[in-house]
Amino acid sequence: MSKSQNSKFNAIENTDAIVGIDIAKNVHWAGIILPNGKEIKKPFSFNNNKIGFKSLVETVKNILTMLNFKKVIIGMEPTGHYWKCCARYLKKIDWIKVVTVNPHHVKKSKEFDDNCQTKSDKKDCMTIARLIKDARYFEPYLPEGVWAELRNLSNTRAELVRKQNAVKTRLIATMDEYFPEYAKVFKQILSRTSEEILKECPFPEDIKSKGKEGLLKHIKETVKRGYSKKQVEKIYKAAEESIGSEEGINGAKFQTKMYIEEAEMLKKQIKMTEEELEKQLKETGFYESIISIKGIGVVSAAMFIGEVGDINRFDSYEQIRRYAGLNLVENSSGTHKGRTTISKRGRSLLRSILYRMAFTMVNQNEELKELYKYLTTRKENQLKKKQAIVAVIGKILQIIYAVVTKNEEYKATRVFTQERREQLKVA
């Protein structure tokens, strides 16, 4: 049994009562049992507001007083965002320990008691209480202060980038119908030159009526720097030979105008969010250490900290890897040896941040570039590219954990031992 599981059982032994809460948007349901599983109060409802939270606390306190009990564990599913207000309210009370249970576990175990697939709020809250009784719970991390600021900003930027990608997709779809040759000239549809063309003359007839010299003059005046005369000439030639549709073209122009305006607004919002991310990252005390790591930029660092929170709360970098759902799991049974994969039981945005970080660092960081090359070319147990990236992420987490917890800057010579460096060079 692991240390964490032992500590959970010890917490149950030192607890007088257990409360399971089934979370909903407006009305929650709670049930109370003893650590031995005996029900001491049937499920009851309370509202998702301050009056409801107070009534829950009063009900639990009255039962504890009546039975001469002192401590209670209250657990719930982290369903969407509805559980957070209740959890934060209860965490402020010293005689209450707040925990969460995995919704997947609740779904799988609700038939244990009655062998019936019925789902109801009354049934679920008791199922949650019994899972807590068996120490199948987790202590939730509810970030506060700068950690909460970074978490919200990280989520905001991720949402804005998703919207930006959606706009790009819709814009590409429109151009594929009305000017299919456009993508061959402009690989990045939201590049500066492309944006100006799409705003002024998005479709072939518009470009031809503008004329080659007129188009070039417009780009010179608006883009000023960084444009390619050759690219402008190419788009004009493409317009002359285009096979794009001409039906509904006025509606398509209006559509394109809306997309461009939305893309510009999103770009501005992303920039503002990134500036705020940097500002908040400096408040953590981790800024100098984490930015000193070659290949990690300010935005990646801030979003990483936003997802992880205070790194000092972890005992090792392995815990952060598990928190991200990047720990390895084996799928084997009997003589069958299945593939080893990552669990994906963790924060999906954190995994995404780490993947992007790894791809950048194997190009910009010499030490990790060597490691990646070694993992993908060694004679024994050679890894595929994606497997190697997962292994590199483990090393990145180890480096980040070391420099942040020790409050020191990145030193390339300390990434690998001398023996390991020699091994990488030989490979």
CSV table of C-alpha atoms in Angstrom, one decimal:
chain,number,residue,atom,x,y,z
A,1,MET,CA,0.0,0.0,0.0
A,2,SER,CA,1.3,3.5,-0.9
A,3,LYS,CA,2.1,6.2,1.6
A,4,SER,CA,-0.8,8.3,0.2
A,5,GLN,CA,-3.2,5.4,0.6
A,6,ASN,CA,-2.0,4.8,4.1
A,7,SER,CA,-2.5,8.5,5.0
A,8,LYS,CA,-6.1,8.3,3.6
A,9,PHE,CA,-7.0,5.3,5.7
A,10,ASN,CA,-5.5,7.1,8.8
A,11,ALA,CA,-7.7,10.1,8.0
A,12,ILE,CA,-10.8,7.9,7.9
A,13,GLU,CA,-9.9,6.2,11.2
A,14,ASN,CA,-9.5,9.6,12.9
A,15,THR,CA,-12.9,10.8,11.5
A,16,ASP,CA,-16.2,10.5,13.2
A,17,ALA,CA,-18.5,10.9,10.2
A,18,ILE,CA,-18.5,11.0,6.4
A,19,VAL,CA,-20.7,13.2,4.2
A,20,GLY,CA,-21.2,12.5,0.5
A,21,ILE,CA,-22.5,15.4,-1.7
A,22,ASP,CA,-24.0,15.0,-5.2
A,23,ILE,CA,-23.3,18.3,-6.8
A,24,ALA,CA,-25.8,20.0,-9.2
A,25,LYS,CA,-26.4,23.5,-10.6
A,26,ASN,CA,-29.1,24.6,-8.2
A,27,VAL,CA,-29.8,21.9,-5.6
A,28,HIS,CA,-27.3,19.5,-4.0
A,29,TRP,CA,-28.0,16.3,-2.2
A,30,ALA,CA,-26.1,15.0,0.9
A,31,GLY,CA,-26.0,11.8,2.9
A,32,ILE,CA,-24.2,11.0,6.1
A,33,ILE,CA,-22.6,7.7,7.2
A,34,LEU,CA,-20.2,6.4,9.9
A,35,PRO,CA,-16.7,5.2,9.0
A,36,ASN,CA,-18.0,1.7,9.3
A,37,GLY,CA,-20.5,2.4,6.5
A,38,LYS,CA,-23.7,2.6,8.7
A,39,GLU,CA,-26.1,5.3,7.5
A,40,ILE,CA,-26.8,7.9,10.2
A,41,LYS,CA,-28.9,10.3,8.1
A,42,LYS,CA,-30.9,9.7,5.0
A,43,PRO,CA,-30.1,11.9,1.9
A,44,PHE,CA,-31.3,15.5,2.2
A,45,SER,CA,-31.2,18.4,-0.2
A,46,PHE,CA,-29.8,21.9,0.2
A,47,ASN,CA,-29.6,24.9,-2.2
A,48,ASN,CA,-26.5,26.1,-4.0
A,49,ASN,CA,-26.3,29.4,-2.2
A,50,LYS,CA,-25.1,30.7,1.2
A,51,ILE,CA,-28.3,29.9,3.0
A,52,GLY,CA,-28.1,26.3,1.7
A,53,PHE,CA,-24.4,25.9,2.7
A,54,LYS,CA,-25.2,27.2,6.2
A,55,SER,CA,-28.1,24.7,6.5
A,56,LEU,CA,-25.7,21.9,5.5
A,57,VAL,CA,-23.1,22.9,8.1
A,58,GLU,CA,-25.8,23.3,10.8
A,59,THR,CA,-27.3,19.8,10.0
A,60,VAL,CA,-23.9,18.2,10.1
A,61,LYS,CA,-22.9,20.0,13.3
A,62,ASN,CA,-26.2,19.0,15.1
A,63,ILE,CA,-25.6,15.4,14.2
A,64,LEU,CA,-22.0,15.6,15.5
A,65,THR,CA,-23.1,17.2,18.7
A,66,MET,CA,-25.9,14.7,19.3
A,67,LEU,CA,-23.4,11.8,18.8
A,68,ASN,CA,-20.6,13.5,20.6
A,69,PHE,CA,-18.5,13.5,17.5
A,70,LYS,CA,-16.0,16.2,16.5
A,71,LYS,CA,-14.6,15.7,13.0
A,72,VAL,CA,-16.2,15.0,9.6
A,73,ILE,CA,-15.0,14.4,6.0
A,74,ILE,CA,-17.1,15.9,3.3
A,75,GLY,CA,-16.6,14.7,-0.2
A,76,MET,CA,-18.1,15.5,-3.7
A,77,GLU,CA,-17.5,14.9,-7.4
A,78,PRO,CA,-15.7,17.8,-9.0
A,79,THR,CA,-18.6,18.2,-11.5
A,80,GLY,CA,-17.8,21.1,-13.9
A,81,HIS,CA,-17.4,24.3,-11.9
A,82,TYR,CA,-20.5,23.9,-9.7
A,83,TRP,CA,-18.6,22.2,-6.8
A,84,LYS,CA,-16.0,24.9,-6.3
A,85,CYS,CA,-18.2,27.4,-4.4
A,86,CYS,CA,-19.4,24.7,-2.0
A,87,ALA,CA,-15.8,23.3,-1.5
A,88,ARG,CA,-14.3,26.7,-0.8
A,89,TYR,CA,-17.0,27.5,1.7
A,90,LEU,CA,-16.6,24.3,3.6
A,91,LYS,CA,-12.7,24.4,3.5
A,92,LYS,CA,-12.9,27.5,5.7
A,93,ILE,CA,-14.4,25.5,8.6
A,94,ASP,CA,-11.6,23.8,10.7
A,95,TRP,CA,-13.5,20.7,11.8
A,96,ILE,CA,-14.4,19.8,8.2
A,97,LYS,CA,-12.0,18.0,5.8
A,98,VAL,CA,-13.0,18.5,2.1
A,99,VAL,CA,-12.2,15.8,-0.4
A,100,THR,CA,-13.2,14.8,-4.0
A,101,VAL,CA,-14.0,11.5,-5.6
A,102,ASN,CA,-13.5,10.6,-9.3
A,103,PRO,CA,-16.8,10.9,-11.2
A,104,HIS,CA,-15.7,7.8,-13.2
A,105,HIS,CA,-15.4,5.8,-10.0
A,106,VAL,CA,-18.9,6.9,-8.9
A,107,LYS,CA,-20.4,5.9,-12.2
A,108,LYS,CA,-18.7,2.4,-12.0
A,109,SER,CA,-19.5,1.7,-8.4
A,110,LYS,CA,-23.1,2.9,-8.0
A,111,GLU,CA,-24.5,-0.7,-8.7
A,112,PHE,CA,-22.5,-2.3,-5.9
A,113,ASP,CA,-25.3,-1.9,-3.3
A,114,ASP,CA,-28.4,-2.8,-5.2
A,115,ASN,CA,-27.1,-4.3,-8.5
A,116,CYS,CA,-29.2,-1.7,-10.3
A,117,GLN,CA,-28.2,0.9,-12.9
A,118,THR,CA,-30.6,3.5,-11.5
A,119,LYS,CA,-29.1,7.0,-11.2
A,120,SER,CA,-30.5,9.5,-8.8
A,121,ASP,CA,-29.1,12.3,-6.7
A,122,LYS,CA,-30.1,10.5,-3.5
A,123,LYS,CA,-28.3,7.3,-4.5
A,124,ASP,CA,-25.2,9.1,-5.8
A,125,CYS,CA,-24.5,11.0,-2.6
A,126,MET,CA,-24.4,7.8,-0.6
A,127,THR,CA,-22.2,6.1,-3.3
A,128,ILE,CA,-19.8,9.1,-2.9
A,129,ALA,CA,-19.8,8.7,0.9
A,130,ARG,CA,-19.0,5.0,0.7
A,131,LEU,CA,-16.2,5.6,-1.7
A,132,ILE,CA,-14.7,8.0,0.8
A,133,LYS,CA,-15.2,5.4,3.5
A,134,ASP,CA,-13.0,3.0,1.5
A,135,ALA,CA,-10.3,5.8,1.1
A,136,ARG,CA,-11.0,6.2,-2.6
A,137,TYR,CA,-10.8,10.0,-2.6
A,138,PHE,CA,-8.5,12.8,-3.4
A,139,GLU,CA,-7.6,16.0,-1.6
A,140,PRO,CA,-8.6,18.8,-4.1
A,141,TYR,CA,-6.3,21.7,-5.0
A,142,LEU,CA,-8.2,24.9,-5.1
A,143,PRO,CA,-5.6,27.6,-6.1
A,144,GLU,CA,-5.6,30.9,-4.2
A,145,GLY,CA,-3.9,34.3,-4.7
A,146,VAL,CA,-1.5,34.5,-7.6
A,147,TRP,CA,-1.9,30.8,-8.4
A,148,ALA,CA,-5.7,31.3,-8.9
A,149,GLU,CA,-4.9,34.4,-11.1
A,150,LEU,CA,-2.6,32.4,-13.3
A,151,ARG,CA,-5.0,29.4,-13.5
A,152,ASN,CA,-7.8,31.8,-14.8
A,153,LEU,CA,-5.4,33.6,-17.2
A,154,SER,CA,-4.1,30.2,-18.5
A,155,ASN,CA,-7.6,29.0,-19.2
A,156,THR,CA,-8.5,32.4,-20.8
A,157,ARG,CA,-5.6,32.2,-23.3
A,158,ALA,CA,-6.3,28.6,-24.2
A,159,GLU,CA,-10.0,29.5,-24.9
A,160,LEU,CA,-8.9,32.5,-27.0
A,161,VAL,CA,-6.5,30.4,-29.0
A,162,ARG,CA,-9.3,27.8,-29.6
A,163,LYS,CA,-11.5,30.6,-30.9
A,164,GLN,CA,-8.7,31.9,-33.1
A,165,ASN,CA,-8.2,28.5,-34.6
A,166,ALA,CA,-11.9,28.2,-35.3
A,167,VAL,CA,-12.0,31.5,-37.1
A,168,LYS,CA,-9.0,30.4,-39.2
A,169,THR,CA,-10.8,27.2,-40.1
A,170,ARG,CA,-14.0,29.1,-41.1
A,171,LEU,CA,-12.0,31.6,-43.1
A,172,ILE,CA,-10.1,28.9,-45.0
A,173,ALA,CA,-13.4,27.1,-45.8
A,174,THR,CA,-14.8,30.3,-47.3
A,175,MET,CA,-11.6,31.0,-49.4
A,176,ASP,CA,-11.5,27.3,-50.6
A,177,GLU,CA,-14.9,27.9,-52.1
A,178,TYR,CA,-14.5,31.3,-53.6
A,179,PHE,CA,-10.7,31.5,-54.1
A,180,PRO,CA,-9.2,28.0,-53.8
A,181,GLU,CA,-5.8,29.1,-55.2
A,182,TYR,CA,-5.4,31.5,-52.3
A,183,ALA,CA,-4.0,28.9,-49.9
A,184,LYS,CA,-1.2,28.0,-52.3
A,185,VAL,CA,0.1,31.6,-52.1
A,186,PHE,CA,-0.5,32.3,-48.4
A,187,LYS,CA,0.2,29.3,-46.2
A,188,GLN,CA,-0.6,31.5,-43.1
A,189,ILE,CA,-4.0,32.9,-43.8
A,190,LEU,CA,-3.8,35.4,-41.0
A,191,SER,CA,-0.3,36.8,-41.9
A,192,ARG,CA,-0.1,40.6,-42.1
A,193,THR,CA,-0.1,40.8,-45.9
A,194,SER,CA,-2.9,38.2,-46.2
A,195,GLU,CA,-5.1,40.1,-43.7
A,196,GLU,CA,-4.8,43.3,-45.6
A,197,ILE,CA,-5.7,41.6,-48.9
A,198,LEU,CA,-8.7,39.9,-47.3
A,199,LYS,CA,-9.9,43.2,-45.9
A,200,GLU,CA,-9.5,45.2,-49.1
A,201,CYS,CA,-10.1,42.7,-51.9
A,202,PRO,CA,-10.7,39.1,-50.8
A,203,PHE,CA,-11.9,37.4,-54.0
A,204,PRO,CA,-10.5,37.2,-57.6
A,205,GLU,CA,-12.8,39.8,-59.1
A,206,ASP,CA,-11.9,42.3,-56.4
A,207,ILE,CA,-8.2,41.7,-56.9
A,208,LYS,CA,-8.5,42.1,-60.7
A,209,SER,CA,-10.5,45.3,-60.4
A,210,LYS,CA,-7.8,46.7,-58.1
A,211,GLY,CA,-5.1,45.9,-60.6
A,212,LYS,CA,-1.6,44.6,-60.0
A,213,GLU,CA,-0.1,48.1,-59.3
A,214,GLY,CA,-3.1,49.1,-57.2
A,215,LEU,CA,-2.8,46.0,-55.1
A,216,LEU,CA,1.0,46.4,-54.6
A,217,LYS,CA,0.5,50.1,-53.7
A,218,HIS,CA,-2.2,49.1,-51.1
A,219,ILE,CA,0.1,46.5,-49.5
A,220,LYS,CA,3.1,49.0,-49.4
A,221,GLU,CA,0.9,51.6,-47.6
A,222,THR,CA,-0.7,49.2,-45.0
A,223,VAL,CA,2.0,46.5,-44.4
A,224,LYS,CA,5.0,48.8,-45.0
A,225,ARG,CA,7.6,46.2,-43.9
A,226,GLY,CA,7.9,42.4,-44.3
A,227,TYR,CA,5.7,42.0,-47.4
A,228,SER,CA,6.9,40.2,-50.5
A,229,LYS,CA,6.4,41.8,-53.9
A,230,LYS,CA,6.7,38.4,-55.5
A,231,GLN,CA,3.9,37.1,-53.3
A,232,VAL,CA,1.6,39.9,-54.3
A,233,GLU,CA,2.3,39.2,-58.0
A,234,LYS,CA,1.5,35.5,-57.4
A,235,ILE,CA,-1.8,36.3,-55.8
A,236,TYR,CA,-2.7,38.6,-58.7
A,237,LYS,CA,-1.9,35.8,-61.2
A,238,ALA,CA,-3.9,33.3,-59.1
A,239,ALA,CA,-6.9,35.7,-59.2
A,240,GLU,CA,-6.7,35.8,-63.0
A,241,GLU,CA,-6.8,32.0,-63.3
A,242,SER,CA,-9.1,31.3,-60.4
A,243,ILE,CA,-11.9,28.7,-60.6
A,244,GLY,CA,-13.7,30.0,-57.5
A,245,SER,CA,-17.4,30.2,-57.2
A,246,GLU,CA,-19.2,33.4,-57.9
A,247,GLU,CA,-22.6,32.5,-56.4
A,248,GLY,CA,-23.5,34.3,-53.2
A,249,ILE,CA,-20.3,36.3,-53.3
A,250,ASN,CA,-21.7,39.4,-51.5
A,251,GLY,CA,-22.7,37.3,-48.5
A,252,ALA,CA,-19.3,35.6,-48.6
A,253,LYS,CA,-17.6,39.0,-48.6
A,254,PHE,CA,-19.6,40.0,-45.5
A,255,GLN,CA,-18.7,36.7,-43.9
A,256,THR,CA,-15.0,37.2,-44.6
A,257,LYS,CA,-15.2,40.8,-43.2
A,258,MET,CA,-16.7,39.5,-40.0
A,259,TYR,CA,-14.1,36.7,-39.7
A,260,ILE,CA,-11.2,39.2,-40.2
A,261,GLU,CA,-12.6,41.6,-37.5
A,262,GLU,CA,-13.0,38.7,-35.1
A,263,ALA,CA,-9.5,37.5,-35.8
A,264,GLU,CA,-8.0,40.9,-35.1
A,265,MET,CA,-10.0,41.3,-31.9
A,266,LEU,CA,-8.8,37.8,-30.7
A,267,LYS,CA,-5.2,38.6,-31.6
A,268,LYS,CA,-5.4,41.8,-29.5
A,269,GLN,CA,-7.1,39.9,-26.6
A,270,ILE,CA,-4.4,37.1,-26.7
A,271,LYS,CA,-1.6,39.8,-26.5
A,272,MET,CA,-3.3,41.4,-23.5
A,273,THR,CA,-3.7,38.1,-21.8
A,274,GLU,CA,-0.1,37.2,-22.4
A,275,GLU,CA,1.0,40.5,-20.9
A,276,GLU,CA,-1.1,39.8,-17.8
A,277,LEU,CA,0.3,36.2,-17.6
A,278,GLU,CA,3.9,37.6,-17.5
A,279,LYS,CA,3.0,40.1,-14.9
A,280,GLN,CA,1.4,37.5,-12.6
A,281,LEU,CA,4.3,35.0,-13.3
A,282,LYS,CA,6.7,37.6,-11.8
A,283,GLU,CA,4.7,37.6,-8.6
A,284,THR,CA,5.3,33.9,-8.0
A,285,GLY,CA,9.0,34.2,-7.4
A,286,PHE,CA,9.6,31.5,-10.0
A,287,TYR,CA,10.2,33.9,-12.9
A,288,GLU,CA,14.0,34.0,-13.1
A,289,SER,CA,14.5,30.3,-12.5
A,290,ILE,CA,12.0,29.0,-15.0
A,291,ILE,CA,12.8,31.5,-17.8
A,292,SER,CA,16.5,30.7,-17.5
A,293,ILE,CA,15.7,27.3,-19.0
A,294,LYS,CA,16.6,27.5,-22.7
A,295,GLY,CA,13.6,26.8,-24.9
A,296,ILE,CA,10.9,27.8,-22.3
A,297,GLY,CA,9.2,31.2,-23.1
A,298,VAL,CA,7.3,33.5,-20.8
A,299,VAL,CA,3.9,32.4,-22.0
A,300,SER,CA,4.7,28.6,-21.8
A,301,ALA,CA,6.1,29.1,-18.3
A,302,ALA,CA,3.2,31.2,-17.1
A,303,MET,CA,0.6,28.7,-18.4
A,304,PHE,CA,2.5,25.8,-17.0
A,305,ILE,CA,2.5,27.4,-13.5
A,306,GLY,CA,-1.1,28.3,-14.0
A,307,GLU,CA,-2.0,24.7,-14.4
A,308,VAL,CA,0.4,23.3,-11.8
A,309,GLY,CA,0.1,26.0,-9.2
A,310,ASP,CA,2.8,26.2,-6.5
A,311,ILE,CA,5.4,23.6,-7.5
A,312,ASN,CA,6.6,23.4,-3.9
A,313,ARG,CA,3.4,21.5,-3.0
A,314,PHE,CA,4.7,18.5,-4.9
A,315,ASP,CA,7.2,16.1,-3.3
A,316,SER,CA,8.8,15.2,-6.7
A,317,TYR,CA,8.5,15.9,-10.4
A,318,GLU,CA,6.9,12.5,-10.8
A,319,GLN,CA,3.9,13.8,-9.0
A,320,ILE,CA,3.5,16.6,-11.5
A,321,ARG,CA,3.8,14.1,-14.4
A,322,ARG,CA,1.0,12.0,-12.8
A,323,TYR,CA,-1.0,15.3,-12.2
A,324,ALA,CA,-0.8,15.9,-16.0
A,325,GLY,CA,-1.9,12.3,-16.8
A,326,LEU,CA,1.5,11.5,-18.4
A,327,ASN,CA,2.4,8.6,-16.1
A,328,LEU,CA,2.9,5.3,-18.0
A,329,VAL,CA,0.3,2.5,-17.6
A,330,GLU,CA,0.6,-1.1,-18.8
A,331,ASN,CA,-2.2,-3.1,-20.5
A,332,SER,CA,-1.3,-6.7,-19.9
A,333,SER,CA,-3.2,-9.9,-18.9
A,334,GLY,CA,-1.9,-13.4,-18.5
A,335,THR,CA,0.4,-14.2,-21.4
A,336,HIS,CA,-0.8,-11.2,-23.3
A,337,LYS,CA,1.7,-8.3,-23.2
A,338,GLY,CA,-0.1,-5.1,-24.2
A,339,ARG,CA,1.2,-1.7,-25.1
A,340,THR,CA,2.4,0.7,-22.5
A,341,THR,CA,0.6,4.1,-22.8
A,342,ILE,CA,0.1,7.3,-20.9
A,343,SER,CA,-2.8,7.3,-18.5
A,344,LYS,CA,-4.4,10.6,-19.6
A,345,ARG,CA,-6.0,10.8,-16.1
A,346,GLY,CA,-5.0,14.3,-15.4
A,347,ARG,CA,-5.2,17.9,-16.6
A,348,SER,CA,-5.5,17.9,-20.4
A,349,LEU,CA,-4.4,21.5,-20.9
A,350,LEU,CA,-1.2,20.8,-18.9
A,351,ARG,CA,-0.5,17.9,-21.2
A,352,SER,CA,-1.0,20.1,-24.2
A,353,ILE,CA,1.3,22.8,-22.7
A,354,LEU,CA,4.0,20.2,-22.0
A,355,TYR,CA,3.8,18.7,-25.5
A,356,ARG,CA,4.3,22.1,-27.1
A,357,MET,CA,7.1,22.9,-24.7
A,358,ALA,CA,8.8,19.6,-25.6
A,359,PHE,CA,8.6,20.2,-29.3
A,360,THR,CA,10.2,23.6,-28.9
A,361,MET,CA,12.9,22.5,-26.6
A,362,VAL,CA,14.1,19.5,-28.7
A,363,ASN,CA,14.9,22.2,-31.3
A,364,GLN,CA,16.3,25.0,-29.2
A,365,ASN,CA,17.8,23.2,-26.1
A,366,GLU,CA,21.0,21.4,-26.9
A,367,GLU,CA,20.8,19.0,-24.0
A,368,LEU,CA,17.2,17.9,-24.8
A,369,LYS,CA,18.0,17.7,-28.5
A,370,GLU,CA,20.8,15.2,-27.7
A,371,LEU,CA,18.4,13.2,-25.4
A,372,TYR,CA,15.7,13.1,-28.1
A,373,LYS,CA,18.2,12.0,-30.8
A,374,TYR,CA,19.6,9.3,-28.5
A,375,LEU,CA,16.1,7.9,-27.6
A,376,THR,CA,15.0,7.7,-31.3
A,377,THR,CA,18.3,6.3,-32.6
A,378,ARG,CA,19.7,3.9,-29.9
A,379,LYS,CA,20.1,0.3,-30.9
A,380,GLU,CA,18.2,-1.2,-27.9
A,381,ASN,CA,14.6,-0.2,-27.0
A,382,GLN,CA,14.5,2.5,-29.7
A,383,LEU,CA,11.5,4.8,-29.2
A,384,LYS,CA,9.1,6.2,-31.8
A,385,LYS,CA,9.0,10.0,-32.1
A,386,LYS,CA,5.9,10.5,-29.9
A,387,GLN,CA,7.2,8.1,-27.3
A,388,ALA,CA,10.5,10.0,-27.2
A,389,ILE,CA,8.6,13.3,-26.7
A,390,VAL,CA,6.8,11.8,-23.7
A,391,ALA,CA,10.2,10.7,-22.3
A,392,VAL,CA,11.6,14.2,-22.9
A,393,ILE,CA,8.7,15.8,-21.1
A,394,GLY,CA,9.7,13.7,-18.0
A,395,LYS,CA,13.2,15.3,-18.2
A,396,ILE,CA,11.7,18.8,-18.7
A,397,LEU,CA,9.6,18.3,-15.6
A,398,GLN,CA,12.7,17.1,-13.7
A,399,ILE,CA,14.6,20.2,-14.7
A,400,ILE,CA,11.8,22.7,-13.9
A,401,TYR,CA,11.2,21.0,-10.5
A,402,ALA,CA,14.9,21.2,-9.7
A,403,VAL,CA,15.5,24.9,-10.7
A,404,VAL,CA,12.3,26.2,-9.1
A,405,THR,CA,12.5,24.3,-5.8
A,406,LYS,CA,16.2,25.1,-5.4
A,407,ASN,CA,15.6,28.7,-6.5
A,408,GLU,CA,18.5,28.6,-9.0
A,409,GLU,CA,19.1,29.3,-12.7
A,410,TYR,CA,19.4,26.6,-15.3
A,411,LYS,CA,22.9,25.2,-15.8
A,412,ALA,CA,23.4,23.0,-18.9
A,413,THR,CA,26.2,21.0,-17.2
A,414,ARG,CA,23.9,19.8,-14.5
A,415,VAL,CA,21.2,18.4,-16.8
A,416,PHE,CA,23.0,15.0,-17.1
A,417,THR,CA,25.7,13.3,-15.1
A,418,GLN,CA,29.1,12.9,-16.8
A,419,GLU,CA,28.3,9.2,-17.4
A,420,ARG,CA,25.0,10.0,-19.1
A,421,ARG,CA,26.6,12.7,-21.2
A,422,GLU,CA,29.2,10.2,-22.5
A,423,GLN,CA,26.4,7.7,-23.2
A,424,LEU,CA,24.5,10.3,-25.3
A,425,LYS,CA,27.7,11.2,-27.2
A,426,VAL,CA,28.5,7.6,-28.1
A,427,ALA,CA,24.9,7.1,-29.4
